[in-house]
Amino acid sequence: KVEPVEVITYDFDSLDEGTYTENIVTDNYTIFASSSKNIEIKASKSSATYNDVVYESSQLVKLGGAASFGSGRYISFDVKGACKITVMAKSSSKTDERIINVTDSSKNVVGSIPAPISATFSSVEVSEAGTYSLGSTSGGVYICYIIIEYFN
């Protein structure tokens, strides 16, 4: 098994709970929101295993419907080169699995991540540095964790 040379993890446990109608900007990522495309930071314990490690989060980002790039309901972050982006996600529906698209800065879809009924990690690989975004194709999704792995 090839081990990454660097691993970066983002969770949302330090953000203030509540509904947001304006962007949340941190040093690591931006969660885009607007009055018509609000997002919620919600207390909810989630855990899932990735590479034999159990990741636990106490809060998640609720993207309450399809992403509208430019107005809201998506999370963007920068990567410095080719990497694997792994996301712990789940559907906000108790019955319907949803899909999260990973898009580049030109809004091109570079991969998709399932958001099943229970929190699960899934990955996409990107080949170059840039800004990437996560947003639902339709319906609400919860994002619990983001892991970025760089390999040689």
CSV table of C-alpha atoms in Angstrom, one decimal:
chain,number,residue,atom,x,y,z
A,1,LYS,CA,0.0,0.0,0.0
A,2,VAL,CA,1.3,3.4,-0.9
A,3,GLU,CA,1.4,5.8,2.0
A,4,PRO,CA,0.7,9.5,1.4
A,5,VAL,CA,3.5,12.0,2.0
A,6,GLU,CA,1.1,14.5,3.4
A,7,VAL,CA,-2.5,14.3,4.8
A,8,ILE,CA,-4.7,17.3,5.6
A,9,THR,CA,-8.0,16.9,7.4
A,10,TYR,CA,-10.9,19.3,7.7
A,11,ASP,CA,-13.8,18.9,10.1
A,12,PHE,CA,-16.5,21.4,11.1
A,13,ASP,CA,-16.5,20.9,14.8
A,14,SER,CA,-15.1,24.4,15.6
A,15,LEU,CA,-17.8,26.3,13.7
A,16,ASP,CA,-20.7,28.0,15.4
A,17,GLU,CA,-24.0,26.0,15.1
A,18,GLY,CA,-26.8,27.7,13.2
A,19,THR,CA,-28.2,28.6,9.8
A,20,TYR,CA,-26.0,30.8,7.6
A,21,THR,CA,-27.0,33.1,4.7
A,22,GLU,CA,-23.5,34.4,4.1
A,23,ASN,CA,-20.2,32.6,3.3
A,24,ILE,CA,-18.2,31.1,6.1
A,25,VAL,CA,-14.5,31.7,5.3
A,26,THR,CA,-11.7,29.9,7.2
A,27,ASP,CA,-8.0,29.6,6.5
A,28,ASN,CA,-8.7,26.2,4.9
A,29,TYR,CA,-12.0,26.3,3.1
A,30,THR,CA,-15.0,28.5,2.3
A,31,ILE,CA,-18.6,27.3,2.7
A,32,PHE,CA,-20.7,29.3,0.3
A,33,ALA,CA,-24.2,30.4,1.4
A,34,SER,CA,-26.7,33.1,0.4
A,35,SER,CA,-30.2,34.1,1.5
A,36,SER,CA,-31.7,31.9,-1.1
A,37,LYS,CA,-29.2,29.0,-0.7
A,38,ASN,CA,-28.5,28.9,3.0
A,39,ILE,CA,-26.5,26.2,4.8
A,40,GLU,CA,-26.6,24.9,8.3
A,41,ILE,CA,-23.9,23.9,10.8
A,42,LYS,CA,-25.6,21.2,12.8
A,43,ALA,CA,-24.6,19.3,15.9
A,44,SER,CA,-24.7,15.6,14.9
A,45,LYS,CA,-22.2,12.9,15.8
A,46,SER,CA,-21.0,11.0,12.8
A,47,SER,CA,-18.2,8.4,12.4
A,48,ALA,CA,-16.8,6.3,9.7
A,49,THR,CA,-13.6,4.3,9.0
A,50,TYR,CA,-11.1,5.2,6.4
A,51,ASN,CA,-7.7,3.4,6.0
A,52,ASP,CA,-8.3,1.6,9.3
A,53,VAL,CA,-8.8,4.9,11.2
A,54,VAL,CA,-12.1,5.8,12.7
A,55,TYR,CA,-12.9,9.5,12.1
A,56,GLU,CA,-15.5,11.1,14.4
A,57,SER,CA,-17.1,14.5,14.0
A,58,SER,CA,-19.5,16.3,16.4
A,59,GLN,CA,-20.8,18.7,13.8
A,60,LEU,CA,-21.6,18.6,10.1
A,61,VAL,CA,-22.4,21.0,7.2
A,62,LYS,CA,-25.9,20.6,5.9
A,63,LEU,CA,-26.2,21.6,2.3
A,64,GLY,CA,-30.0,21.7,2.1
A,65,GLY,CA,-30.3,21.1,-1.6
A,66,ALA,CA,-28.6,21.3,-4.9
A,67,ALA,CA,-25.4,23.4,-5.2
A,68,SER,CA,-25.8,26.7,-7.0
A,69,PHE,CA,-22.2,27.6,-7.9
A,70,GLY,CA,-21.8,31.3,-7.5
A,71,SER,CA,-24.6,31.6,-4.9
A,72,GLY,CA,-24.4,28.8,-2.4
A,73,ARG,CA,-24.7,25.4,-0.9
A,74,TYR,CA,-21.2,24.2,-1.6
A,75,ILE,CA,-17.7,24.0,0.0
A,76,SER,CA,-14.6,25.1,-1.8
A,77,PHE,CA,-10.9,24.5,-0.9
A,78,ASP,CA,-7.5,24.7,-2.6
A,79,VAL,CA,-5.1,21.9,-3.3
A,80,LYS,CA,-1.5,22.4,-4.2
A,81,GLY,CA,-1.2,19.6,-6.7
A,82,ALA,CA,-2.4,16.1,-7.7
A,83,CYS,CA,-4.1,14.5,-4.7
A,84,LYS,CA,-6.9,12.3,-3.5
A,85,ILE,CA,-9.9,14.1,-2.0
A,86,THR,CA,-11.9,11.9,0.4
A,87,VAL,CA,-15.1,13.0,1.9
A,88,MET,CA,-17.3,11.6,4.7
A,89,ALA,CA,-20.8,12.4,3.6
A,90,LYS,CA,-24.4,11.2,4.0
A,91,SER,CA,-27.8,12.0,2.6
A,92,SER,CA,-30.1,14.2,4.6
A,93,SER,CA,-32.9,11.8,3.4
A,94,LYS,CA,-33.6,8.6,5.4
A,95,THR,CA,-34.5,6.8,2.1
A,96,ASP,CA,-32.7,8.4,-0.8
A,97,GLU,CA,-29.0,8.3,-1.6
A,98,ARG,CA,-27.7,11.5,-3.1
A,99,ILE,CA,-24.7,12.5,-5.2
A,100,ILE,CA,-22.0,15.1,-4.5
A,101,ASN,CA,-20.2,16.5,-7.4
A,102,VAL,CA,-16.5,17.5,-7.2
A,103,THR,CA,-16.0,20.5,-9.5
A,104,ASP,CA,-12.9,22.5,-10.5
A,105,SER,CA,-12.7,26.3,-10.6
A,106,SER,CA,-14.3,26.3,-14.1
A,107,LYS,CA,-17.3,24.4,-12.7
A,108,ASN,CA,-16.3,21.2,-14.6
A,109,VAL,CA,-17.3,18.0,-12.8
A,110,VAL,CA,-14.1,16.0,-12.1
A,111,GLY,CA,-15.7,13.3,-10.0
A,112,SER,CA,-18.7,12.3,-7.9
A,113,ILE,CA,-19.0,11.1,-4.4
A,114,PRO,CA,-22.0,9.2,-3.1
A,115,ALA,CA,-24.0,10.5,-0.1
A,116,PRO,CA,-25.6,7.3,1.2
A,117,ILE,CA,-28.1,6.9,4.1
A,118,SER,CA,-25.3,6.5,6.6
A,119,ALA,CA,-22.0,8.4,6.8
A,120,THR,CA,-19.4,6.8,4.5
A,121,PHE,CA,-16.0,7.9,3.1
A,122,SER,CA,-15.6,8.1,-0.7
A,123,SER,CA,-12.7,9.5,-2.8
A,124,VAL,CA,-11.9,11.2,-6.1
A,125,GLU,CA,-8.5,11.8,-7.4
A,126,VAL,CA,-7.6,15.2,-9.0
A,127,SER,CA,-4.5,15.7,-11.2
A,128,GLU,CA,-3.6,19.3,-10.7
A,129,ALA,CA,-3.5,22.1,-8.2
A,130,GLY,CA,-6.5,24.4,-8.0
A,131,THR,CA,-9.7,25.2,-6.2
A,132,TYR,CA,-12.2,22.4,-6.0
A,133,SER,CA,-15.8,22.5,-4.7
A,134,LEU,CA,-18.2,19.9,-3.2
A,135,GLY,CA,-21.9,20.3,-3.9
A,136,SER,CA,-25.0,18.1,-4.1
A,137,THR,CA,-26.5,17.4,-7.6
A,138,SER,CA,-30.0,17.5,-6.0
A,139,GLY,CA,-31.4,17.2,-2.5
A,140,GLY,CA,-29.8,17.8,0.8
A,141,VAL,CA,-26.5,16.2,1.9
A,142,TYR,CA,-24.4,16.3,5.0
A,143,ILE,CA,-20.6,16.8,4.8
A,144,CYS,CA,-18.9,15.6,7.9
A,145,TYR,CA,-15.1,15.4,7.1
A,146,ILE,CA,-12.7,16.2,4.2
A,147,ILE,CA,-9.3,14.4,3.9
A,148,ILE,CA,-6.8,15.5,1.3
A,149,GLU,CA,-3.8,13.2,0.6
A,150,TYR,CA,-0.8,14.0,-1.4
A,151,PHE,CA,1.4,11.2,-2.8
A,152,ASN,CA,4.8,11.2,-4.5
